[in-house]
Coordinates of N, CA and C in Angstrom, one line a residue:
M1 N -78.2 -32.7 -34.7 CA -78.8 -33.9 -34.3 C -79.2 -33.8 -32.8
R2 N -80.4 -34.4 -32.5 CA -80.9 -34.4 -31.2 C -80.3 -35.3 -30.3
N3 N -80.2 -34.9 -29.0 CA -79.7 -35.9 -28.0 C -80.9 -36.2 -27.1
Y4 N -81.1 -37.5 -27.0 CA -82.3 -38.0 -26.2 C -81.8 -38.4 -24.9
D5 N -82.6 -38.1 -23.9 CA -82.3 -38.5 -22.5 C -83.0 -39.8 -22.2
L6 N -82.2 -40.8 -22.0 CA -82.7 -42.2 -21.8 C -82.8 -42.5 -20.3
T7 N -82.7 -41.5 -19.4 CA -82.7 -41.8 -18.0 C -84.0 -42.5 -17.6
P8 N -85.2 -42.1 -18.1 CA -86.4 -42.8 -17.7 C -86.4 -44.3 -18.0
L9 N -85.7 -44.7 -19.1 CA -85.5 -46.1 -19.4 C -84.7 -46.8 -18.3
Y10 N -83.7 -46.2 -17.8 CA -82.9 -46.8 -16.8 C -83.7 -47.0 -15.5
R11 N -84.6 -46.1 -15.2 CA -85.4 -46.1 -14.0 C -86.5 -47.3 -14.0
S12 N -87.0 -47.6 -15.2 CA -88.2 -48.5 -15.2 C -87.9 -49.8 -15.9
A13 N -86.8 -50.0 -16.6 CA -86.5 -51.2 -17.3 C -85.3 -51.8 -16.7
I14 N -85.4 -53.0 -16.3 CA -84.3 -53.8 -15.7 C -83.6 -54.6 -16.8
G15 N -82.3 -54.4 -16.8 CA -81.5 -55.2 -17.8 C -81.4 -54.7 -19.2
F16 N -82.0 -53.5 -19.4 CA -81.9 -52.9 -20.7 C -80.9 -51.8 -20.8
D17 N -80.1 -51.6 -19.8 CA -79.1 -50.6 -19.7 C -78.1 -50.7 -20.9
R18 N -77.8 -52.0 -21.2 CA -76.8 -52.2 -22.3 C -77.4 -51.7 -23.6
L19 N -78.7 -51.9 -23.8 CA -79.4 -51.5 -25.0 C -79.4 -49.9 -25.1
A20 N -79.7 -49.3 -23.9 CA -79.7 -47.8 -23.9 C -78.3 -47.3 -24.2
R21 N -77.2 -47.9 -23.6 CA -75.9 -47.4 -23.9 C -75.5 -47.6 -25.4
M22 N -76.0 -48.7 -26.0 CA -75.8 -48.8 -27.4 C -76.4 -47.7 -28.2
A23 N -77.7 -47.4 -27.8 CA -78.4 -46.3 -28.5 C -77.7 -44.9 -28.3
E24 N -77.2 -44.7 -27.1 CA -76.5 -43.4 -26.9 C -75.2 -43.4 -27.7
N25 N -74.4 -44.5 -27.7 CA -73.2 -44.6 -28.5 C -73.4 -44.4 -30.0
A26 N -74.5 -45.0 -30.5 CA -74.8 -44.8 -31.9 C -75.1 -43.4 -32.2
A27 N -75.9 -42.7 -31.4 CA -76.2 -41.3 -31.6 C -75.0 -40.4 -31.5
A28 N -74.0 -40.7 -30.6 CA -72.9 -39.9 -30.4 C -71.7 -40.2 -31.4
N29 N -71.8 -41.3 -32.1 CA -70.7 -41.8 -33.0 C -70.8 -41.2 -34.4
N30 N -70.6 -39.9 -34.5 CA -70.8 -39.3 -35.8 C -69.4 -39.1 -36.5
G31 N -68.3 -39.2 -35.8 CA -67.0 -38.9 -36.4 C -66.7 -39.9 -37.5
N32 N -66.1 -39.4 -38.6 CA -65.7 -40.2 -39.7 C -66.8 -41.1 -40.2
A33 N -68.1 -40.5 -40.2 CA -69.3 -41.3 -40.5 C -69.3 -41.9 -41.9
G34 N -68.7 -41.3 -42.8 CA -68.8 -41.8 -44.2 C -67.6 -42.4 -44.7
Y35 N -66.5 -42.5 -43.9 CA -65.3 -43.1 -44.5 C -64.8 -44.2 -43.6
P36 N -64.4 -45.3 -44.2 CA -64.7 -45.7 -45.5 C -66.1 -46.2 -45.7
P37 N -66.6 -46.1 -46.9 CA -68.0 -46.6 -47.1 C -68.1 -48.1 -46.9
Y38 N -69.2 -48.6 -46.5 CA -69.4 -50.0 -46.2 C -70.8 -50.5 -46.5
N39 N -71.0 -51.8 -46.6 CA -72.3 -52.4 -46.7 C -72.4 -53.5 -45.7
I40 N -73.6 -53.7 -45.2 CA -73.9 -54.9 -44.3 C -74.9 -55.7 -45.0
E41 N -74.6 -57.0 -45.3 CA -75.5 -57.9 -46.0 C -76.0 -59.0 -45.1
L42 N -77.2 -59.4 -45.3 CA -77.7 -60.6 -44.7 C -77.6 -61.7 -45.7
L43 N -76.7 -62.7 -45.4 CA -76.5 -63.8 -46.3 C -77.4 -65.0 -46.1
G44 N -77.8 -65.2 -44.9 CA -78.7 -66.3 -44.5 C -79.3 -66.0 -43.2
D45 N -80.0 -66.9 -42.6 CA -80.7 -66.7 -41.3 C -79.8 -66.2 -40.2
N46 N -78.6 -66.7 -40.2 CA -77.6 -66.4 -39.1 C -76.2 -66.0 -39.7
Q47 N -76.2 -65.5 -40.9 CA -74.9 -65.2 -41.6 C -75.0 -63.8 -42.1
Y48 N -73.9 -63.0 -41.9 CA -73.9 -61.6 -42.3 C -72.5 -61.4 -42.9
R49 N -72.4 -60.3 -43.7 CA -71.1 -59.9 -44.3 C -71.1 -58.4 -44.2
I50 N -69.9 -57.9 -43.7 CA -69.6 -56.4 -43.8 C -68.6 -56.3 -44.9
T51 N -68.9 -55.4 -45.9 CA -68.0 -55.2 -47.0 C -67.6 -53.7 -46.9
M52 N -66.3 -53.5 -46.8 CA -65.8 -52.1 -46.7 C -64.9 -51.8 -47.9
A53 N -65.0 -50.6 -48.5 CA -64.2 -50.2 -49.6 C -62.9 -49.6 -49.0
V54 N -61.9 -50.3 -49.1 CA -60.6 -49.9 -48.6 C -59.5 -49.8 -49.7
A55 N -59.9 -49.2 -50.8 CA -58.9 -49.0 -51.9 C -57.7 -48.3 -51.5
G56 N -56.5 -48.8 -51.9 CA -55.3 -48.2 -51.5 C -54.6 -48.7 -50.3
F57 N -55.3 -49.6 -49.5 CA -54.8 -50.2 -48.3 C -54.3 -51.6 -48.6
A58 N -53.1 -51.8 -48.2 CA -52.5 -53.2 -48.3 C -53.0 -54.0 -47.1
M59 N -52.9 -55.3 -47.2 CA -53.4 -56.2 -46.2 C -52.7 -56.0 -44.9
D60 N -51.4 -55.6 -44.9 CA -50.7 -55.4 -43.6 C -51.0 -54.0 -43.0
E61 N -51.8 -53.2 -43.7 CA -52.2 -51.9 -43.2 C -53.6 -52.0 -42.5
L62 N -54.2 -53.1 -42.6 CA -55.6 -53.3 -42.0 C -55.5 -54.2 -40.8
E63 N -56.3 -53.9 -39.8 CA -56.4 -54.7 -38.6 C -57.8 -54.9 -38.2
I64 N -58.2 -56.1 -37.9 CA -59.6 -56.4 -37.4 C -59.4 -57.0 -36.0
T65 N -60.2 -56.4 -35.1 CA -60.1 -56.9 -33.7 C -61.6 -57.1 -33.2
S66 N -61.8 -58.3 -32.7 CA -63.1 -58.6 -32.1 C -62.9 -58.8 -30.6
E67 N -63.6 -58.0 -29.8 CA -63.5 -58.1 -28.4 C -64.9 -58.0 -27.8
G68 N -65.3 -59.1 -27.2 CA -66.7 -59.1 -26.7 C -67.7 -58.9 -27.8
E69 N -68.5 -57.8 -27.6 CA -69.5 -57.6 -28.6 C -69.2 -56.4 -29.5
K70 N -67.9 -56.1 -29.6 CA -67.5 -55.0 -30.5 C -66.5 -55.5 -31.5
L71 N -66.7 -55.0 -32.7 CA -65.8 -55.3 -33.8 C -65.1 -54.0 -34.2
L72 N -63.8 -54.0 -34.2 CA -63.1 -52.8 -34.6 C -62.3 -53.1 -35.9
V73 N -62.5 -52.3 -36.9 CA -61.7 -52.4 -38.1 C -60.9 -51.1 -38.2
K74 N -59.6 -51.3 -38.4 CA -58.7 -50.1 -38.3 C -57.8 -50.2 -39.6
G75 N -57.6 -49.0 -40.2 CA -56.7 -48.9 -41.3 C -55.7 -47.9 -41.0
T76 N -54.4 -48.2 -41.2 CA -53.3 -47.3 -40.9 C -52.4 -47.2 -42.1
K77 N -52.4 -46.0 -42.8 CA -51.6 -45.9 -44.0 C -50.1 -45.7 -43.6
A78 N -49.2 -46.4 -44.3 CA -47.8 -46.3 -44.1 C -47.3 -44.9 -44.6
E79 N -46.3 -44.4 -44.0 CA -45.7 -43.1 -44.5 C -45.1 -43.3 -45.9
Q80 N -45.4 -42.4 -46.8 CA -44.9 -42.5 -48.1 C -43.4 -42.0 -48.1
Q81 N -42.6 -42.7 -48.8 CA -41.2 -42.4 -48.9 C -41.0 -41.2 -49.8
T82 N -41.8 -41.0 -50.9 CA -41.6 -39.9 -51.8 C -42.7 -39.0 -51.7
E83 N -42.4 -37.7 -51.9 CA -43.4 -36.7 -51.9 C -44.1 -36.6 -53.2
R84 N -45.4 -36.6 -53.2 CA -46.1 -36.6 -54.5 C -46.8 -35.2 -54.7
Q85 N -46.8 -34.8 -55.9 CA -47.5 -33.5 -56.3 C -48.8 -33.8 -57.1
Y86 N -49.9 -33.7 -56.4 CA -51.2 -34.0 -57.0 C -51.8 -32.8 -57.8
L87 N -52.3 -33.0 -58.9 CA -53.1 -32.0 -59.6 C -54.6 -32.1 -59.1
Y88 N -55.0 -33.3 -58.7 CA -56.3 -33.5 -58.1 C -56.2 -34.8 -57.3
Q89 N -56.6 -34.7 -56.0 CA -56.5 -35.9 -55.2 C -58.0 -36.2 -54.7
G90 N -58.5 -37.3 -55.3 CA -59.9 -37.7 -55.0 C -59.9 -39.0 -54.2
I91 N -58.8 -39.6 -54.1 CA -58.7 -40.9 -53.3 C -58.1 -40.6 -51.9
A92 N -58.9 -40.8 -50.9 CA -58.5 -40.5 -49.5 C -57.4 -41.5 -49.1
E93 N -56.4 -40.9 -48.6 CA -55.2 -41.8 -48.1 C -55.1 -41.6 -46.6
R94 N -56.1 -41.5 -45.9 CA -56.1 -41.3 -44.4 C -56.5 -42.6 -43.7
G95 N -56.0 -42.7 -42.5 CA -56.3 -43.9 -41.7 C -57.8 -43.8 -41.2
F96 N -58.3 -44.9 -40.7 CA -59.6 -44.9 -40.2 C -59.8 -45.9 -39.1
E97 N -60.8 -45.7 -38.3 CA -61.2 -46.7 -37.3 C -62.8 -46.8 -37.4
R98 N -63.3 -47.9 -37.6 CA -64.7 -48.1 -37.7 C -65.1 -49.2 -36.6
T99 N -66.1 -48.9 -35.8 CA -66.5 -49.8 -34.8 C -67.9 -50.3 -35.1
F100 N -68.1 -51.6 -35.0 CA -69.4 -52.2 -35.1 C -69.8 -52.9 -33.8
Q101 N -71.1 -52.7 -33.4 CA -71.6 -53.3 -32.2 C -72.2 -54.6 -32.7
L102 N -71.8 -55.7 -32.1 CA -72.3 -57.1 -32.5 C -73.4 -57.5 -31.5
A103 N -74.4 -58.2 -32.1 CA -75.4 -58.7 -31.2 C -74.9 -59.9 -30.4
D104 N -75.6 -60.4 -29.5 CA -75.2 -61.6 -28.7 C -75.0 -62.8 -29.6
Y105 N -73.9 -63.5 -29.4 CA -73.6 -64.7 -30.1 C -73.2 -64.5 -31.5
V106 N -72.9 -63.3 -32.0 CA -72.4 -63.1 -33.3 C -70.9 -63.0 -33.2
T107 N -70.2 -63.8 -34.0 CA -68.7 -63.9 -34.0 C -68.2 -63.7 -35.5
V108 N -67.0 -63.4 -35.6 CA -66.3 -63.3 -36.9 C -65.9 -64.6 -37.4
A109 N -66.4 -65.0 -38.5 CA -66.0 -66.3 -39.1 C -64.8 -66.2 -40.0
G110 N -64.5 -65.0 -40.5 CA -63.3 -64.9 -41.4 C -63.4 -63.6 -42.1
A111 N -62.2 -63.2 -42.8 CA -62.1 -62.0 -43.5 C -61.2 -62.2 -44.7
H112 N -61.5 -61.5 -45.8 CA -60.6 -61.5 -46.9 C -60.6 -60.2 -47.7
L113 N -59.5 -59.9 -48.3 CA -59.4 -58.6 -49.1 C -59.3 -59.0 -50.5
E114 N -60.2 -58.4 -51.3 CA -60.2 -58.7 -52.8 C -60.6 -57.5 -53.5
N115 N -59.8 -57.1 -54.5 CA -60.2 -56.0 -55.4 C -60.5 -54.7 -54.6
G116 N -59.8 -54.4 -53.5 CA -60.0 -53.2 -52.8 C -61.2 -53.3 -51.8
L117 N -61.8 -54.4 -51.7 CA -62.9 -54.6 -50.8 C -62.6 -55.6 -49.7
L118 N -62.8 -55.1 -48.4 CA -62.5 -56.0 -47.3 C -63.8 -56.6 -46.9
N119 N -63.9 -57.9 -47.0 CA -65.1 -58.7 -46.6 C -64.9 -59.3 -45.3
I120 N -65.8 -59.1 -44.3 CA -65.8 -59.7 -43.0 C -67.0 -60.5 -42.8
D121 N -66.9 -61.8 -42.7 CA -68.0 -62.7 -42.6 C -68.3 -62.9 -41.1
L122 N -69.6 -62.8 -40.8 CA -70.0 -63.0 -39.4 C -71.1 -64.1 -39.3
V123 N -71.1 -64.7 -38.2 CA -72.1 -65.8 -38.0 C -72.7 -65.7 -36.6
R124 N -74.0 -65.9 -36.5 CA -74.6 -66.0 -35.2 C -74.7 -67.5 -34.8
E125 N -74.0 -67.9 -33.7 CA -74.0 -69.2 -33.2 C -74.7 -69.3 -31.9
I126 N -75.9 -69.6 -31.9 CA -76.7 -69.7 -30.6 C -76.4 -71.0 -29.9
P127 N -76.0 -70.9 -28.6 CA -75.7 -72.1 -27.9 C -77.0 -73.0 -27.8
E128 N -76.7 -74.3 -27.7 CA -77.8 -75.3 -27.6 C -78.8 -75.0 -26.5
A129 N -78.2 -74.5 -25.4 CA -79.0 -74.2 -24.2 C -80.0 -73.1 -24.4
M130 N -79.6 -72.2 -25.4 CA -80.5 -71.0 -25.7 C -81.5 -71.2 -26.8
K131 N -81.3 -72.3 -27.6 CA -82.2 -72.6 -28.7 C -83.6 -73.1 -28.1
P132 N -84.6 -72.8 -28.9 CA -85.9 -73.3 -28.5 C -85.9 -74.8 -28.5
R133 N -86.6 -75.3 -27.5 CA -86.8 -76.8 -27.4 C -88.2 -77.1 -27.1
K134 N -88.6 -78.3 -27.6 CA -90.0 -78.7 -27.4 C -90.1 -79.4 -26.1
I135 N -91.1 -79.0 -25.3 CA -91.4 -79.6 -24.0 C -92.6 -80.6 -24.2
E136 N -92.3 -81.8 -23.8 CA -93.4 -82.8 -23.8 C -94.4 -82.6 -22.7
I137 N -95.6 -82.8 -23.0 CA -96.7 -82.6 -22.1 C -97.1 -84.0 -21.5
G138 N -97.0 -84.1 -20.2 CA -97.3 -85.4 -19.5 C -98.7 -85.2 -18.8
S139 N -99.2 -86.3 -18.2 CA -100.4 -86.2 -17.5 C -100.1 -85.9 -16.0
G140 N -101.1 -85.3 -15.3 CA -100.9 -85.0 -13.9 C -100.7 -86.2 -13.0
K141 N -101.1 -87.4 -13.5 CA -100.9 -88.6 -12.7 C -99.5 -89.0 -12.6
V142 N -98.7 -88.7 -13.6 CA -97.2 -89.0 -13.5 C -96.6 -88.2 -12.4
L143 N -96.9 -86.9 -12.3 CA -96.4 -86.1 -11.3 C -96.8 -86.5 -9.9
E144 N -98.1 -86.9 -9.8 CA -98.6 -87.3 -8.5 C -97.9 -88.6 -8.0
A145 N -97.7 -89.5 -8.9 CA -97.0 -90.8 -8.5 C -95.6 -90.5 -8.1
E146 N -94.9 -89.5 -8.7 CA -93.5 -89.2 -8.3 C -93.5 -88.5 -7.0
Q147 N -94.5 -87.7 -6.7 CA -94.6 -87.0 -5.4 C -94.9 -88.0 -4.2
Q148 N -95.7 -89.0 -4.5 CA -96.0 -90.0 -3.5 C -94.8 -90.8 -3.2
S149 N -94.0 -91.1 -4.1 CA -92.8 -92.0 -3.9 C -91.7 -91.3 -3.1
E150 N -91.8 -90.0 -3.0 CA -90.8 -89.2 -2.3 C -91.1 -89.2 -0.9

């Protein structure tokens, strides 16, 4: 995999350093890339769902942490009391950590485990101050009258 030098972006773009760091982290984050498998769905304009296949994990072996703009999903398998002798082992029984970078104003709405699938619902809640608003157009005479009264 190629490593791209994003230094020119830092020199000429103000405020995009966070975006460049995200791109660098995504390029460098290859470890455990396929486990566990997951889907990211768009449910609505501002609603998303991450579905992870976590077969074999109990609810108390899974942990979801949201801190700032990072979502961490961690699975820790408990030690088995009895030794098993497998003829074939195709089900992974290893722990995992999967990190997702969340966009601004995306928060976790809830999570549930059903049939070996962990569903994490996300919603983007844009603050009223950040939403588009319509600006009424007035005449220049109103502004002139206000300036004269001052």
